[in-house]
Coordinates of C-alpha atoms in Angstrom, one line a residue:
M1 CA -6.0 -25.8 2.2
I2 CA -3.7 -23.3 0.4
Y3 CA -4.4 -19.9 1.9
F4 CA -4.3 -16.7 -0.1
N5 CA -1.9 -15.2 2.4
I6 CA 0.1 -16.3 5.4
P7 CA 1.8 -13.5 7.4
P8 CA 5.6 -13.5 7.2
V9 CA 7.6 -15.1 10.0
T10 CA 11.4 -15.2 10.0
G11 CA 12.1 -16.8 13.3
N12 CA 13.3 -14.0 15.6
E13 CA 9.9 -12.3 16.2
I14 CA 9.2 -13.9 19.6
K15 CA 12.8 -13.2 20.7
Y16 CA 12.7 -9.6 19.9
I17 CA 9.2 -9.1 21.4
Q18 CA 10.6 -10.6 24.6
E19 CA 13.5 -8.3 24.5
A20 CA 11.1 -5.3 24.3
I21 CA 9.3 -6.7 27.3
S22 CA 12.5 -7.3 29.3
A23 CA 13.6 -3.7 28.6
H24 CA 10.4 -2.5 30.2
K25 CA 9.7 -0.4 27.1
I26 CA 6.6 -1.8 25.3
C27 CA 5.0 1.6 24.4
G28 CA 6.0 3.6 21.4
D29 CA 9.4 4.8 20.2
G30 CA 11.5 2.2 21.9
A31 CA 14.7 0.6 20.7
F32 CA 13.0 -1.5 18.0
T33 CA 11.1 1.5 16.6
K34 CA 14.4 3.3 16.2
K35 CA 15.9 0.3 14.4
C36 CA 13.0 0.2 12.0
H37 CA 13.2 4.0 11.4
G38 CA 16.9 3.7 10.6
W39 CA 16.4 0.8 8.2
L40 CA 13.5 2.5 6.4
E41 CA 15.3 5.9 6.1
K42 CA 18.3 4.1 4.6
Q43 CA 16.0 2.1 2.2
L44 CA 14.2 5.3 1.2
G45 CA 17.3 7.3 0.5
G46 CA 17.2 9.6 3.5
S47 CA 13.6 10.6 3.7
R48 CA 12.4 11.0 7.3
V49 CA 10.1 8.2 8.5
L50 CA 7.8 7.6 11.5
L51 CA 6.1 4.3 12.3
T52 CA 2.4 4.5 12.7
T53 CA -0.3 2.2 14.0
S54 CA -1.5 1.5 10.5
G55 CA -1.3 2.6 6.9
T56 CA -4.7 4.2 7.5
T57 CA -3.3 6.4 10.3
A58 CA -0.3 7.3 8.1
L59 CA -2.8 8.6 5.6
E60 CA -4.7 10.5 8.3
M61 CA -1.4 12.2 9.3
A62 CA -0.7 13.0 5.7
A63 CA -4.1 14.7 5.4
L64 CA -3.4 16.8 8.5
L65 CA 0.1 17.8 7.1
C66 CA -1.6 18.8 3.9
D67 CA -3.9 21.1 5.9
I68 CA -7.0 19.6 4.3
Q69 CA -10.0 21.7 5.4
A70 CA -13.8 21.3 5.0
G71 CA -14.8 21.9 1.4
D72 CA -11.4 21.0 -0.1
E73 CA -11.2 18.5 -2.9
V74 CA -8.8 15.6 -3.2
I75 CA -8.3 13.7 -6.4
M76 CA -7.7 9.9 -6.3
P77 CA -8.6 6.7 -8.0
S78 CA -11.8 4.9 -7.1
Y79 CA -10.0 1.6 -7.3
T80 CA -8.4 1.6 -3.9
F81 CA -9.1 0.7 -0.2
C82 CA -11.5 2.9 1.7
S83 CA -8.7 4.2 4.0
T84 CA -7.3 6.2 1.0
A85 CA -10.5 8.3 1.0
D86 CA -11.4 8.1 4.7
A87 CA -8.3 10.0 5.7
F88 CA -9.4 13.0 3.7
V89 CA -13.1 12.7 4.4
Q90 CA -12.3 13.0 8.1
R91 CA -10.9 16.4 7.4
G92 CA -14.1 17.4 5.6
A93 CA -12.9 17.0 2.1
K94 CA -14.9 16.0 -1.0
I95 CA -13.3 13.1 -2.8
V96 CA -13.0 13.4 -6.6
F97 CA -12.6 10.0 -8.2
V98 CA -11.0 9.7 -11.7
D99 CA -10.6 6.6 -13.9
I100 CA -7.8 4.2 -13.8
R101 CA -5.4 2.8 -16.5
P102 CA -6.4 -0.7 -17.5
D103 CA -2.7 -1.8 -17.8
T104 CA -1.5 -1.0 -14.3
M105 CA -4.8 -0.4 -12.5
N106 CA -3.3 2.9 -11.3
I107 CA -4.9 6.4 -11.6
D108 CA -4.9 7.6 -15.2
E109 CA -2.5 10.6 -15.0
K110 CA -4.1 12.0 -18.2
K111 CA -7.5 12.3 -16.4
I112 CA -6.2 14.2 -13.4
E113 CA -6.0 17.8 -14.8
H114 CA -9.5 17.8 -16.0
A115 CA -10.7 17.0 -12.5
I116 CA -9.0 20.0 -10.9
T117 CA -11.2 22.9 -9.7
G118 CA -10.5 25.9 -7.5
K119 CA -11.2 23.7 -4.5
T120 CA -8.6 21.0 -5.3
K121 CA -6.0 20.8 -2.6
A122 CA -4.2 17.5 -3.2
I123 CA -3.7 14.4 -5.4
C124 CA -3.5 11.0 -3.8
A125 CA -1.6 8.5 -6.0
V126 CA -2.1 4.8 -5.2
H127 CA 0.6 2.5 -6.3
Y128 CA -1.4 -0.6 -7.0
A129 CA 0.3 -4.0 -6.5
G130 CA 3.6 -2.2 -5.9
V131 CA 3.7 -0.8 -9.4
A132 CA 4.3 2.9 -9.7
C133 CA 1.9 5.5 -11.0
E134 CA 3.3 7.8 -13.7
M135 CA 4.8 10.1 -11.1
D136 CA 6.6 12.5 -13.4
A137 CA 3.3 13.5 -15.0
I138 CA 1.5 13.7 -11.6
M139 CA 4.3 15.8 -10.0
D140 CA 4.2 18.2 -13.0
I141 CA 0.5 18.7 -12.7
A142 CA 0.8 19.2 -8.9
R143 CA 3.6 21.8 -9.3
R144 CA 1.7 23.8 -12.0
H145 CA -1.5 23.9 -9.9
N146 CA 0.2 24.2 -6.5
L147 CA -1.2 21.0 -5.1
K148 CA 0.1 18.6 -2.5
V149 CA 0.8 15.0 -3.5
V150 CA 0.3 12.0 -1.2
E151 CA 1.6 8.6 -2.3
D152 CA -0.4 5.8 -1.0
A153 CA 2.4 3.3 -1.1
A154 CA 0.8 0.8 1.2
Q155 CA 1.6 -2.0 -1.2
A156 CA 4.9 -0.6 -2.5
I157 CA 7.7 -1.0 0.0
C158 CA 10.9 -1.7 -2.0
S159 CA 9.3 -0.6 -5.3
T160 CA 10.9 2.2 -7.4
Y161 CA 10.0 4.6 -10.2
K162 CA 12.9 5.6 -12.4
G163 CA 15.3 4.6 -9.6
R164 CA 13.4 6.5 -6.8
P165 CA 11.7 4.6 -4.0
L166 CA 8.0 4.9 -4.0
G167 CA 6.8 7.1 -1.2
T168 CA 9.7 9.5 -1.6
I169 CA 8.5 11.4 -4.7
G170 CA 5.4 13.3 -3.5
D171 CA 5.2 15.5 -0.4
Y172 CA 4.2 12.5 1.8
G173 CA 4.3 8.8 1.4
C174 CA 2.3 6.2 3.4
L175 CA 3.3 2.6 3.9
S176 CA 1.4 -0.3 5.4
F177 CA 2.8 -3.2 7.5
H178 CA -0.5 -5.0 7.8
E179 CA -0.3 -8.8 7.9
T180 CA -1.0 -9.1 4.2
K181 CA 1.9 -6.9 3.2
N182 CA 5.5 -7.9 2.2
F183 CA 6.7 -7.0 5.7
S184 CA 4.4 -7.1 8.6
M185 CA 3.9 -5.9 12.2
G186 CA 0.4 -7.2 12.5
E187 CA -1.2 -3.8 12.3
G188 CA 1.1 -0.9 11.5
G189 CA 2.4 1.5 8.9
A190 CA 4.7 4.5 8.4
I191 CA 4.5 8.0 7.1
I192 CA 7.3 9.3 4.9
I193 CA 8.1 13.0 5.1
N194 CA 9.7 14.5 2.1
T195 CA 9.1 18.2 2.8
G196 CA 11.9 19.1 5.3
N197 CA 12.5 19.3 9.1
D198 CA 9.7 21.7 10.0
D199 CA 7.1 19.3 8.6
F200 CA 8.9 16.4 10.3
E201 CA 8.7 18.1 13.6
R202 CA 5.0 18.9 13.1
A203 CA 4.5 15.2 12.2
E204 CA 6.1 14.2 15.4
I205 CA 3.8 16.5 17.4
I206 CA 0.7 15.2 15.5
R207 CA 1.8 11.6 16.2
E208 CA 2.3 12.2 19.9
K209 CA -1.2 13.4 20.8
G210 CA -0.3 17.0 19.8
T211 CA 2.6 17.3 22.2
D212 CA 6.3 18.0 21.7
R213 CA 7.2 14.9 23.8
S214 CA 9.7 13.7 21.2
R215 CA 11.7 16.9 21.6
F216 CA 11.6 16.5 25.4
I217 CA 12.9 12.9 25.2
R218 CA 15.8 14.1 23.0
G219 CA 16.6 16.8 25.6
Q220 CA 15.7 19.7 23.3
V221 CA 13.1 21.2 25.8
D222 CA 12.9 20.9 29.6
K223 CA 9.2 19.9 29.6
Y224 CA 6.7 18.9 27.0
T225 CA 3.3 20.4 26.4
W226 CA 0.3 20.4 24.1
R227 CA 1.3 22.2 20.9
D228 CA -1.2 21.2 18.1
Y229 CA -4.0 18.9 17.1
G230 CA -2.9 15.2 17.3
S231 CA -3.7 11.7 18.3
S232 CA -1.9 8.5 19.4
Y233 CA -0.5 7.4 16.1
L234 CA 2.6 5.7 17.4
P235 CA 2.7 1.8 17.6
S236 CA 3.9 -0.3 20.5
D237 CA 7.5 -1.3 20.4
M238 CA 6.4 -4.9 20.5
N239 CA 4.9 -4.4 17.1
A240 CA 8.1 -2.8 15.9
A241 CA 10.0 -5.7 17.3
Y242 CA 8.0 -8.1 15.1
L243 CA 8.6 -5.8 12.1
W244 CA 12.4 -5.6 12.8
A245 CA 12.7 -9.4 12.6
Q246 CA 11.5 -9.1 9.0
L247 CA 13.4 -6.0 8.0
E248 CA 16.6 -7.8 9.0
K249 CA 15.7 -10.4 6.3
A250 CA 14.1 -8.0 3.8
E251 CA 16.4 -9.1 0.9
E252 CA 15.6 -12.8 1.5
I253 CA 11.9 -12.1 1.8
Q254 CA 11.9 -10.0 -1.4
R255 CA 13.9 -12.6 -3.4
N256 CA 11.5 -15.3 -2.4
R257 CA 8.4 -13.2 -3.4
I258 CA 10.0 -12.2 -6.7
D259 CA 10.8 -15.9 -7.5
I260 CA 7.1 -16.8 -6.9
W261 CA 5.9 -13.9 -9.0
N262 CA 8.3 -14.7 -11.8
K263 CA 7.2 -18.3 -11.8
Y264 CA 3.5 -17.4 -12.1
N265 CA 4.3 -14.9 -14.8
E266 CA 6.3 -17.4 -16.9
E267 CA 3.8 -20.3 -16.5
F268 CA 0.8 -18.1 -17.5
K269 CA 2.5 -16.2 -20.3
P270 CA 1.1 -18.4 -23.0
Y271 CA -2.5 -17.4 -21.9
D272 CA -1.8 -13.7 -21.8
G273 CA -3.9 -11.6 -24.1
K274 CA -6.0 -14.7 -25.1
I275 CA -7.8 -16.1 -22.1
V276 CA -6.5 -13.8 -19.3
E277 CA -4.4 -10.7 -18.9
L278 CA -1.3 -10.7 -16.7
P279 CA 0.1 -7.8 -14.7
T280 CA 1.9 -5.0 -16.6
V281 CA 5.0 -3.4 -15.2
P282 CA 5.9 -0.3 -17.3
A283 CA 9.5 0.6 -18.3
G284 CA 11.2 2.5 -15.5
C285 CA 9.2 0.7 -12.8
V286 CA 10.6 -1.9 -10.5
H287 CA 7.9 -3.8 -8.5
N288 CA 8.1 -5.6 -5.2
A289 CA 6.0 -8.7 -6.0
H290 CA 3.3 -7.6 -3.6
M291 CA 0.7 -9.5 -5.6
F292 CA 0.1 -11.5 -8.7
Y293 CA -3.2 -11.3 -10.4
L294 CA -5.1 -12.5 -13.5
K295 CA -7.8 -10.6 -15.3
F296 CA -10.5 -12.7 -16.9
Q297 CA -12.8 -11.7 -19.7
S298 CA -15.8 -11.3 -17.4
I299 CA -17.0 -11.3 -13.9
K300 CA -18.7 -14.7 -14.5
E301 CA -15.4 -16.3 -15.6
R302 CA -13.7 -14.8 -12.5
T303 CA -16.5 -16.1 -10.2
D304 CA -16.3 -19.6 -11.8
F305 CA -12.5 -19.6 -11.4
I306 CA -12.7 -18.6 -7.7
S307 CA -15.2 -21.4 -7.1
F308 CA -13.1 -23.9 -9.1
M309 CA -10.0 -23.1 -7.0
K310 CA -11.9 -23.3 -3.8
E311 CA -13.2 -26.8 -4.7
N312 CA -9.5 -27.7 -5.0
D313 CA -8.7 -26.2 -1.6
I314 CA -7.1 -23.1 -3.0
L315 CA -8.2 -19.7 -1.8
T316 CA -8.1 -17.0 -4.5
V317 CA -9.7 -13.6 -4.0
F318 CA -11.0 -10.6 -5.9
H319 CA -10.0 -7.1 -4.8
Y320 CA -11.5 -3.7 -4.3
I321 CA -15.2 -2.7 -5.0
P322 CA -14.8 0.7 -6.6
L323 CA -15.3 3.4 -3.9
H324 CA -17.5 5.6 -6.1
S325 CA -20.2 2.9 -6.2
A326 CA -20.2 2.4 -2.4
P327 CA -22.7 4.2 -0.1
A328 CA -19.9 6.3 1.5
G329 CA -18.4 7.0 -1.9
I330 CA -21.7 8.4 -3.1
K331 CA -22.1 10.5 0.0
Y332 CA -18.6 11.9 0.2
G333 CA -17.3 11.9 -3.3
R334 CA -18.1 12.1 -7.0
F335 CA -16.7 10.5 -10.1
E336 CA -15.2 13.0 -12.6
G337 CA -15.5 12.0 -16.2
E338 CA -16.4 8.6 -17.6
D339 CA -16.0 5.3 -15.7
E340 CA -14.5 3.6 -18.7
F341 CA -12.2 1.1 -16.9
T342 CA -12.5 1.3 -13.1
T343 CA -15.6 -0.9 -12.7
K344 CA -15.0 -3.1 -15.7
E345 CA -11.4 -3.9 -14.8
S346 CA -12.2 -4.4 -11.1
E347 CA -14.8 -7.1 -12.0
R348 CA -12.2 -9.1 -14.0
L349 CA -9.3 -9.2 -11.5
V350 CA -8.5 -12.1 -9.2
R351 CA -5.4 -12.5 -7.0
L352 CA -3.5 -15.7 -6.6
P353 CA -1.8 -16.9 -3.4
L354 CA 1.6 -15.3 -2.9
Y355 CA 3.5 -15.1 0.4
Y356 CA 7.0 -15.5 1.9
N357 CA 8.1 -19.1 2.1
M358 CA 5.2 -20.5 0.2
D359 CA 5.6 -24.2 -0.1
S360 CA 6.8 -25.2 -3.6
N361 CA 4.3 -28.0 -3.8
D362 CA 1.5 -25.6 -3.0
L363 CA 2.8 -23.2 -5.7
D364 CA 2.9 -26.0 -8.2
K365 CA -0.7 -27.0 -7.3
V366 CA -1.9 -23.4 -7.7
I367 CA -0.3 -23.3 -11.2
E368 CA -1.6 -26.7 -12.2
C369 CA -5.2 -26.0 -11.1
T370 CA -5.2 -22.6 -12.7
K371 CA -4.0 -24.1 -16.0
L372 CA -6.7 -26.7 -15.8
F373 CA -9.3 -24.0 -15.6
L374 CA -7.8 -21.9 -18.3
E375 CA -7.6 -24.8 -20.7
K376 CA -11.4 -25.2 -20.4
C377 CA -12.1 -21.5 -21.1

């Protein structure tokens, strides 16, 4: 069986986890967490970073830092994972969904301004498949309307927009290190703070159950106490140890994924625009090979393709069901404007296996079987 995803393993994970255990420091903010923070902050050009228990909790922290209140509205695409909306719904916000661009599957920046009302508090831009949203336009809209911008960069570590790392352009960025991501800690994530030291200190307090324990550990106060609302958003140092083993080999992992993505792209290029559509990477965007997808002409063709591949022991998967059509989406949100592309494009898309150290024979089989199906279309 060729799996859709196999979590990355570089070889030092067990060693580093054992080191964390031997140091008698398996709770949060140990030595490996600090190593990961240092690597990420360098990678992100100096933005401050805090590891979290998931990309979901990174988004929850961002919603708190945006001071989202009951009755506020947050604009985002419907084509995303439920966590993008959940984080703001928990604060009492109404979610305003807008349509996506069919080329990148990202929020259509031209539809955002029409969705703004007097209740709008923030825009959440989701960088689908590690390809950037049109951030210049989004930031211009946000500045003119005094809105916060949260980048859901769960899939976008090591991707850039006009030379800037994704997650560092808005007020806050959110990363995921789930087992399906380019770098993994099992369950985990990170929040990126781009708004200065005061916000970073508040983020530390929120992350540490609402206390200033981080300042106490640094010797800045002689005792720590409850300062604000918070929760336990910091991950175990054992999880960070697993992640560190991958960040050490980040360049190797990325080169390998890019090679696989490029091979898919080259092999299927003759079919692009005829039988299927391939991913689009706009000028100025550098992607991270988080996923490779094909878009068929209809949901039936996609379903037949998934079944055909499964018969050949290859797992391919579709992706998000648009949130505005889900029971919770109907309850907590609304779709602004016409759903011209969100549902239609979501029903066409299928993702191919892509993971670090994918066996070359497996890759060749995926390509061969995909071509067999395409030739019959």
